[in-house]
Amino acid sequence: MIRGAALGTAPTPLSVLDLVTVGAGRTATQALRTSVDIARLAENRGYHRYWVAEHHSMPGVASSSPAVILAHLAAHTDRIRLGSGGVMLPNHAPLVIAEQFGTLEAMAPGRVDLGLGRAPGTDGATAAALRRTDRLGEGADDFPQQLIELTRFLDDDFPDGHPYSRIHAVPGPVQATSPGGVQDPNRPPVWLLGSSGFSARLAATLGLPFAFAHHFSAQNTLPALDLYRENFRPSEILDRPYALIGVSALATDDDGTEARRQVLAAALNMVRLRTGRPGLVPTPEEAEAYQFNEMERDFVQSWNSNVIHGTPDEVRSGLDDLQKRTGADELMLTANAHGGDVRLRSYELIADAYGLPRAEA
């Protein structure tokens, strides 16, 4: 069951979503080292889970290979749950995902989550390169079938006569049925991710936990959560709905001035991405000097209205209010900023604001 995080004074478990962002003047190596630092901090300060998200062809996001990053993080942590938020299922053969996450589960038993999305995580041309064009037409109607196939590989339970009944994802359950085999008690739990109602309804129908991308689709949060809860069917996995929401949140040590500067830089990065000019996350100085046109200013204002930022107390208040409005069972925080040190400090300050205990050495 999806339960059991230590809360401190937080109303729900707090978790981390890492986009492995690369700022101007920084390298992917530095970004990945920051991810290790944040994962260690999150583990030591009582955050519940740490997810990375699949993106492609974006210079400012170095998380194109979630399974590789998660293996690296597993080697540098001991307790925190690790997972994908998410792997974009249409980009991959289900067998490959089952093998990757079976391997991760073997590396970090009982700590791995498999969050799945149906968007490409990139533009159409890149999606075509990932899927070799013949799969580019797959859409919403194909996702449930892909999900069923992946789940059957994870459980090794294709029925007799199925074309894949003699194919096994390894590491996986087939090893327990081999001579001398021992059953591994764990299997990565599947989560469905979404930014609209489709995955909410599917997660509800299948009795799966649901993660909603509030951080970039805030207007759809309440309708999607309502849809999920109203249609939820209990399963062997969950007896009642469990909804996590992704939240952009950034806290700084000062009166909030630095948080506003960093948030503006992240918003400029989104302006460029949305207008077909993806790049590295700009510095706050570059963002302050940038001449936003009227359309861009409107976008920035709208975008930043859903970013909870400021002093630690302001961020805590904003998170508490969001949790009350949505009834979310878990808040997954993503800190978008130019510098890794700013992101790392933000998670520390938010943990302090909630009184999350430090792990004993």
GROMACS .gro file of C-alpha atoms in nm:
model
  361
    1MET     CA    1   0.000   0.000   0.000
    2ILE     CA    2   0.113   0.358  -0.064
    3ARG     CA    3   0.146   0.477   0.295
    4GLY     CA    4   0.385   0.532   0.581
    5ALA     CA    5   0.600   0.844   0.531
    6ALA     CA    6   0.716   1.040   0.833
    7LEU     CA    7   0.542   1.376   0.828
    8GLY     CA    8   0.705   1.598   1.090
    9THR     CA    9   0.462   1.889   1.096
   10ALA     CA   10   0.376   1.861   0.724
   11PRO     CA   11   0.010   1.788   0.645
   12THR     CA   12   0.114   1.520   0.396
   13PRO     CA   13   0.438   1.349   0.293
   14LEU     CA   14   0.672   1.579   0.102
   15SER     CA   15   0.872   1.447  -0.193
   16VAL     CA   16   1.107   1.576  -0.464
   17LEU     CA   17   1.072   1.592  -0.843
   18ASP     CA   18   1.409   1.655  -1.007
   19LEU     CA   19   1.435   1.777  -1.365
   20VAL     CA   20   1.817   1.777  -1.345
   21THR     CA   21   1.819   2.132  -1.475
   22VAL     CA   22   2.133   2.276  -1.635
   23GLY     CA   23   2.191   2.649  -1.592
   24ALA     CA   24   2.383   2.876  -1.826
   25GLY     CA   25   2.753   2.843  -1.752
   26ARG     CA   26   2.700   2.500  -1.593
   27THR     CA   27   2.748   2.147  -1.726
   28ALA     CA   28   2.537   1.833  -1.719
   29THR     CA   29   2.802   1.679  -1.495
   30GLN     CA   30   2.746   1.954  -1.240
   31ALA     CA   31   2.369   1.914  -1.268
   32LEU     CA   32   2.389   1.540  -1.203
   33ARG     CA   33   2.618   1.594  -0.904
   34THR     CA   34   2.360   1.836  -0.768
   35SER     CA   35   2.095   1.566  -0.808
   36VAL     CA   36   2.300   1.335  -0.588
   37ASP     CA   37   2.337   1.611  -0.329
   38ILE     CA   38   1.964   1.680  -0.331
   39ALA     CA   39   1.876   1.311  -0.308
   40ARG     CA   40   2.104   1.270  -0.007
   41LEU     CA   41   1.960   1.578   0.157
   42ALA     CA   42   1.605   1.463   0.086
   43GLU     CA   43   1.680   1.125   0.243
   44ASN     CA   44   1.839   1.279   0.551
   45ARG     CA   45   1.561   1.534   0.601
   46GLY     CA   46   1.263   1.303   0.577
   47TYR     CA   47   1.136   1.360   0.223
   48HIS     CA   48   0.941   1.054   0.118
   49ARG     CA   49   1.044   0.988  -0.243
   50TYR     CA   50   1.265   1.129  -0.517
   51TRP     CA   51   1.157   1.111  -0.880
   52VAL     CA   52   1.320   1.215  -1.206
   53ALA     CA   53   1.132   1.298  -1.526
   54GLU     CA   54   1.200   1.194  -1.884
   55HIS     CA   55   1.262   1.483  -2.126
   56HIS     CA   56   1.436   1.493  -2.462
   57SER     CA   57   1.611   1.747  -2.684
   58MET     CA   58   1.606   2.017  -2.414
   59PRO     CA   59   1.950   2.164  -2.338
   60GLY     CA   60   1.842   2.281  -1.993
   61VAL     CA   61   1.708   1.943  -1.877
   62ALA     CA   62   1.958   1.656  -1.839
   63SER     CA   63   1.708   1.382  -1.749
   64SER     CA   64   1.666   1.203  -2.081
   65SER     CA   65   1.752   0.865  -1.924
   66PRO     CA   66   1.561   0.821  -1.594
   67ALA     CA   67   1.668   0.459  -1.539
   68VAL     CA   68   2.037   0.550  -1.568
   69ILE     CA   69   2.001   0.843  -1.328
   70LEU     CA   70   1.802   0.634  -1.081
   71ALA     CA   71   2.070   0.364  -1.078
   72HIS     CA   72   2.325   0.633  -0.994
   73LEU     CA   73   2.106   0.775  -0.718
   74ALA     CA   74   2.042   0.427  -0.577
   75ALA     CA   75   2.417   0.387  -0.528
   76HIS     CA   76   2.431   0.710  -0.326
   77THR     CA   77   2.124   0.663  -0.104
   78ASP     CA   78   1.996   0.397   0.134
   79ARG     CA   79   1.632   0.455   0.228
   80ILE     CA   80   1.446   0.712   0.019
   81ARG     CA   81   1.210   0.583  -0.250
   82LEU     CA   82   1.336   0.647  -0.603
   83GLY     CA   83   1.131   0.656  -0.919
   84SER     CA   84   1.026   0.804  -1.248
   85GLY     CA   85   0.793   1.097  -1.271
   86GLY     CA   86   0.780   0.973  -1.527
   87VAL     CA   87   0.894   0.739  -1.798
   88MET     CA   88   0.700   0.818  -2.116
   89LEU     CA   89   0.560   0.480  -2.211
   90PRO     CA   90   0.493   0.550  -2.583
   91ASN     CA   91   0.865   0.621  -2.631
   92HIS     CA   92   0.973   0.270  -2.529
   93ALA     CA   93   0.897  -0.096  -2.575
   94PRO     CA   94   0.719  -0.219  -2.259
   95LEU     CA   95   0.965  -0.508  -2.226
   96VAL     CA   96   1.257  -0.265  -2.210
   97ILE     CA   97   1.093  -0.066  -1.930
   98ALA     CA   98   1.013  -0.387  -1.739
   99GLU     CA   99   1.377  -0.495  -1.768
  100GLN     CA  100   1.513  -0.155  -1.664
  101PHE     CA  101   1.291  -0.122  -1.360
  102GLY     CA  102   1.332  -0.486  -1.266
  103THR     CA  103   1.706  -0.416  -1.261
  104LEU     CA  104   1.654  -0.105  -1.049
  105GLU     CA  105   1.436  -0.301  -0.807
  106ALA     CA  106   1.713  -0.560  -0.775
  107MET     CA  107   1.960  -0.278  -0.700
  108ALA     CA  108   1.738  -0.102  -0.446
  109PRO     CA  109   1.483  -0.357  -0.319
  110GLY     CA  110   1.154  -0.208  -0.204
  111ARG     CA  111   1.252   0.147  -0.299
  112VAL     CA  112   1.158   0.182  -0.667
  113ASP     CA  113   0.848   0.347  -0.818
  114LEU     CA  114   0.753   0.325  -1.185
  115GLY     CA  115   0.561   0.637  -1.283
  116LEU     CA  116   0.431   0.633  -1.640
  117GLY     CA  117   0.318   0.912  -1.871
  118ARG     CA  118   0.164   0.901  -2.217
  119ALA     CA  119   0.306   1.229  -2.351
  120PRO     CA  120   0.631   1.222  -2.550
  121GLY     CA  121   0.821   1.454  -2.317
  122THR     CA  122   0.943   1.645  -2.620
  123ASP     CA  123   0.842   1.785  -2.960
  124GLY     CA  124   0.695   1.582  -3.243
  125ALA     CA  125   1.014   1.551  -3.446
  126THR     CA  126   1.210   1.421  -3.149
  127ALA     CA  127   0.928   1.183  -3.065
  128ALA     CA  128   0.952   1.047  -3.420
  129ALA     CA  129   1.326   0.992  -3.377
  130LEU     CA  130   1.264   0.810  -3.047
  131ARG     CA  131   0.983   0.594  -3.182
  132ARG     CA  132   1.125   0.537  -3.534
  133THR     CA  133   0.822   0.712  -3.694
  134ASP     CA  134   0.610   0.399  -3.735
  135ARG     CA  135   0.497   0.437  -3.375
  136LEU     CA  136   0.445   0.812  -3.387
  137GLY     CA  137   0.074   0.776  -3.450
  138GLU     CA  138   0.017   0.593  -3.125
  139GLY     CA  139  -0.192   0.801  -2.889
  140ALA     CA  140  -0.443   0.780  -2.609
  141ASP     CA  141  -0.613   0.470  -2.750
  142ASP     CA  142  -0.285   0.275  -2.745
  143PHE     CA  143  -0.168   0.375  -2.397
  144PRO     CA  144  -0.397   0.138  -2.202
  145GLN     CA  145  -0.286  -0.156  -2.414
  146GLN     CA  146   0.080  -0.063  -2.369
  147LEU     CA  147   0.019  -0.038  -1.994
  148ILE     CA  148  -0.139  -0.385  -1.983
  149GLU     CA  149   0.155  -0.529  -2.175
  150LEU     CA  150   0.407  -0.366  -1.941
  151THR     CA  151   0.220  -0.486  -1.633
  152ARG     CA  152   0.212  -0.842  -1.765
  153PHE     CA  153   0.587  -0.831  -1.822
  154LEU     CA  154   0.638  -0.702  -1.466
  155ASP     CA  155   0.417  -0.979  -1.326
  156ASP     CA  156   0.526  -1.243  -1.579
  157ASP     CA  157   0.166  -1.352  -1.631
  158PHE     CA  158   0.088  -1.353  -2.001
  159PRO     CA  159  -0.179  -1.620  -2.060
  160ASP     CA  160  -0.099  -1.943  -2.239
  161GLY     CA  161  -0.113  -1.898  -2.614
  162HIS     CA  162  -0.018  -1.529  -2.602
  163PRO     CA  163   0.266  -1.443  -2.842
  164TYR     CA  164   0.471  -1.320  -2.543
  165SER     CA  165   0.392  -1.604  -2.302
  166ARG     CA  166   0.744  -1.746  -2.339
  167ILE     CA  167   0.916  -1.406  -2.308
  168HIS     CA  168   1.026  -1.295  -1.962
  169ALA     CA  169   1.150  -0.964  -1.822
  170VAL     CA  170   1.470  -1.033  -1.629
  171PRO     CA  171   1.527  -0.952  -1.347
  172GLY     CA  172   1.171  -1.057  -1.269
  173PRO     CA  173   0.933  -1.323  -1.135
  174VAL     CA  174   1.046  -1.591  -1.382
  175GLN     CA  175   1.364  -1.634  -1.180
  176ALA     CA  176   1.157  -1.762  -0.888
  177THR     CA  177   1.008  -2.039  -1.102
  178SER     CA  178   1.344  -2.153  -1.236
  179PRO     CA  179   1.518  -2.448  -1.064
  180GLY     CA  180   1.660  -2.320  -0.737
  181GLY     CA  181   1.484  -1.986  -0.779
  182VAL     CA  182   1.377  -1.767  -0.488
  183GLN     CA  183   1.083  -1.527  -0.511
  184ASP     CA  184   1.177  -1.160  -0.482
  185PRO     CA  185   0.903  -1.007  -0.263
  186ASN     CA  186   0.909  -0.673  -0.438
  187ARG     CA  187   0.784  -0.542  -0.770
  188PRO     CA  188   0.801  -0.172  -0.863
  189PRO     CA  189   0.456  -0.021  -0.805
  190VAL     CA  190   0.308   0.144  -1.112
  191TRP     CA  191   0.182   0.502  -1.094
  192LEU     CA  192  -0.002   0.686  -1.368
  193LEU     CA  193   0.094   1.046  -1.438
  194GLY     CA  194  -0.122   1.307  -1.603
  195SER     CA  195  -0.199   1.670  -1.673
  196SER     CA  196  -0.561   1.620  -1.777
  197GLY     CA  197  -0.845   1.376  -1.719
  198PHE     CA  198  -0.738   1.079  -1.933
  199SER     CA  199  -0.481   0.926  -1.696
  200ALA     CA  200  -0.693   1.025  -1.395
  201ARG     CA  201  -0.981   0.813  -1.520
  202LEU     CA  202  -0.754   0.524  -1.621
  203ALA     CA  203  -0.573   0.525  -1.285
  204ALA     CA  204  -0.912   0.523  -1.110
  205THR     CA  205  -1.041   0.233  -1.320
  206LEU     CA  206  -0.731   0.024  -1.250
  207GLY     CA  207  -0.706   0.119  -0.882
  208LEU     CA  208  -0.359   0.273  -0.924
  209PRO     CA  209  -0.200   0.571  -0.750
  210PHE     CA  210  -0.218   0.892  -0.953
  211ALA     CA  211   0.032   1.177  -0.986
  212PHE     CA  212  -0.093   1.503  -1.133
  213ALA     CA  213   0.130   1.770  -1.289
  214HIS     CA  214  -0.009   2.071  -1.105
  215HIS     CA  215   0.318   2.254  -1.166
  216PHE     CA  216   0.237   2.303  -1.534
  217SER     CA  217  -0.135   2.232  -1.556
  218ALA     CA  218  -0.282   2.400  -1.248
  219GLN     CA  219  -0.614   2.481  -1.414
  220ASN     CA  220  -0.683   2.110  -1.455
  221THR     CA  221  -0.581   1.996  -1.106
  222LEU     CA  222  -0.916   1.995  -0.927
  223PRO     CA  223  -1.118   1.851  -1.219
  224ALA     CA  224  -0.864   1.569  -1.266
  225LEU     CA  225  -0.849   1.486  -0.896
  226ASP     CA  226  -1.227   1.486  -0.873
  227LEU     CA  227  -1.245   1.253  -1.172
  228TYR     CA  228  -0.991   1.020  -1.015
  229ARG     CA  229  -1.164   1.004  -0.678
  230GLU     CA  230  -1.517   0.972  -0.815
  231ASN     CA  231  -1.427   0.683  -1.045
  232PHE     CA  232  -1.181   0.499  -0.821
  233ARG     CA  233  -1.219   0.122  -0.793
  234PRO     CA  234  -1.035  -0.054  -0.508
  235SER     CA  235  -0.767  -0.298  -0.621
  236GLU     CA  236  -0.503  -0.530  -0.475
  237ILE     CA  237  -0.274  -0.229  -0.486
  238LEU     CA  238  -0.493   0.038  -0.324
  239ASP     CA  239  -0.809   0.022  -0.118
  240ARG     CA  240  -0.876   0.394  -0.163
  241PRO     CA  241  -0.752   0.673  -0.394
  242TYR     CA  242  -0.401   0.809  -0.349
  243ALA     CA  243  -0.325   1.133  -0.532
  244LEU     CA  244   0.012   1.305  -0.547
  245ILE     CA  245   0.055   1.647  -0.707
  246GLY     CA  246   0.370   1.805  -0.847
  247VAL     CA  247   0.429   2.159  -0.720
  248SER     CA  248   0.682   2.426  -0.818
  249ALA     CA  249   0.823   2.562  -0.493
  250LEU     CA  250   1.133   2.767  -0.414
  251ALA     CA  251   1.241   2.910  -0.078
  252THR     CA  252   1.539   3.139  -0.012
  253ASP     CA  253   1.711   3.273   0.300
  254ASP     CA  254   1.627   3.641   0.244
  255ASP     CA  255   1.296   3.827   0.230
  256GLY     CA  256   1.202   3.647  -0.090
  257THR     CA  257   1.389   3.877  -0.328
  258GLU     CA  258   1.624   3.604  -0.449
  259ALA     CA  259   1.336   3.361  -0.490
  260ARG     CA  260   1.160   3.610  -0.718
  261ARG     CA  261   1.477   3.656  -0.923
  262GLN     CA  262   1.525   3.281  -0.965
  263VAL     CA  263   1.160   3.226  -1.051
  264LEU     CA  264   1.178   3.495  -1.319
  265ALA     CA  265   1.478   3.319  -1.474
  266ALA     CA  266   1.292   2.988  -1.475
  267ALA     CA  267   0.992   3.157  -1.635
  268LEU     CA  268   1.211   3.303  -1.910
  269ASN     CA  269   1.336   2.952  -1.974
  270MET     CA  270   0.974   2.839  -2.016
  271VAL     CA  271   0.901   3.132  -2.252
  272ARG     CA  272   1.184   3.019  -2.475
  273LEU     CA  273   1.077   2.655  -2.458
  274ARG     CA  274   0.716   2.736  -2.546
  275THR     CA  275   0.827   2.949  -2.842
  276GLY     CA  276   1.055   2.683  -2.989
  277ARG     CA  277   1.382   2.817  -2.848
  278PRO     CA  278   1.479   2.570  -2.573
  279GLY     CA  279   1.809   2.641  -2.402
  280LEU     CA  280   1.996   2.638  -2.074
  281VAL     CA  281   1.826   2.795  -1.773
  282PRO     CA  282   1.927   3.163  -1.786
  283THR     CA  283   2.086   3.348  -1.496
  284PRO     CA  284   1.871   3.585  -1.288
  285GLU     CA  285   2.077   3.872  -1.427
  286GLU     CA  286   1.993   3.774  -1.784
  287ALA     CA  287   1.625   3.746  -1.696
  288GLU     CA  288   1.622   4.087  -1.530
  289ALA     CA  289   1.780   4.244  -1.840
  290TYR     CA  290   1.549   4.066  -2.085
  291GLN     CA  291   1.289   4.278  -2.263
  292PHE     CA  292   0.966   4.079  -2.235
  293ASN     CA  293   0.700   4.167  -2.489
  294GLU     CA  294   0.336   4.192  -2.382
  295MET     CA  295   0.253   3.831  -2.468
  296GLU     CA  296   0.559   3.706  -2.283
  297ARG     CA  297   0.480   3.919  -1.978
  298ASP     CA  298   0.130   3.772  -1.966
  299PHE     CA  299   0.273   3.422  -1.987
  300VAL     CA  300   0.526   3.490  -1.710
  301GLN     CA  301   0.259   3.632  -1.483
  302SER     CA  302   0.033   3.334  -1.541
  303TRP     CA  303   0.314   3.082  -1.503
  304ASN     CA  304   0.457   3.232  -1.185
  305SER     CA  305   0.114   3.258  -1.023
  306ASN     CA  306   0.139   2.880  -0.973
  307VAL     CA  307   0.496   2.882  -0.839
  308ILE     CA  308   0.502   2.893  -0.459
  309HIS     CA  309   0.807   3.101  -0.373
  310GLY     CA  310   0.947   3.340  -0.115
  311THR     CA  311   1.059   3.295   0.244
  312PRO     CA  312   1.041   2.950   0.402
  313ASP     CA  313   0.732   3.052   0.599
  314GLU     CA  314   0.565   3.187   0.285
  315VAL     CA  315   0.637   2.865   0.098
  316ARG     CA  316   0.507   2.655   0.385
  317SER     CA  317   0.189   2.860   0.399
  318GLY     CA  318   0.141   2.828   0.024
  319LEU     CA  319   0.194   2.453   0.030
  320ASP     CA  320  -0.045   2.408   0.322
  321ASP     CA  321  -0.312   2.609   0.141
  322LEU     CA  322  -0.265   2.410  -0.180
  323GLN     CA  323  -0.295   2.081   0.008
  324LYS     CA  324  -0.617   2.195   0.175
  325ARG     CA  325  -0.767   2.307  -0.157
  326THR     CA  326  -0.679   1.987  -0.341
  327GLY     CA  327  -0.685   1.725  -0.066
  328ALA     CA  328  -0.363   1.584  -0.212
  329ASP     CA  329  -0.222   1.285  -0.028
  330GLU     CA  330   0.135   1.388  -0.110
  331LEU     CA  331   0.312   1.699  -0.236
  332MET     CA  332   0.606   1.650  -0.472
  333LEU     CA  333   0.818   1.964  -0.489
  334THR     CA  334   1.022   2.073  -0.787
  335ALA     CA  335   1.262   2.365  -0.743
  336ASN     CA  336   1.336   2.539  -1.072
  337ALA     CA  337   1.631   2.775  -1.047
  338HIS     CA  338   1.950   2.857  -1.233
  339GLY     CA  339   2.194   2.733  -0.971
  340GLY     CA  340   2.207   2.393  -0.806
  341ASP     CA  341   2.307   2.551  -0.477
  342VAL     CA  342   1.983   2.751  -0.474
  343ARG     CA  343   1.777   2.439  -0.536
  344LEU     CA  344   1.960   2.243  -0.268
  345ARG     CA  345   1.916   2.522  -0.014
  346SER     CA  346   1.545   2.550  -0.095
  347TYR     CA  347   1.478   2.188  -0.001
  348GLU     CA  348   1.672   2.239   0.322
  349LEU     CA  349   1.475   2.551   0.412
  350ILE     CA  350   1.140   2.386   0.339
  351ALA     CA  351   1.238   2.088   0.556
  352ASP     CA  352   1.329   2.333   0.834
  353ALA     CA  353   0.999   2.519   0.795
  354TYR     CA  354   0.809   2.194   0.849
  355GLY     CA  355   1.034   2.067   1.123
  356LEU     CA  356   1.129   1.755   0.932
  357PRO     CA  357   1.377   1.566   1.151
  358ARG     CA  358   1.734   1.510   1.048
  359ALA     CA  359   1.835   1.147   1.018
  360GLU     CA  360   2.069   1.025   1.286
  361ALA     CA  361   2.425   0.976   1.164
   0.00000   0.00000   0.00000
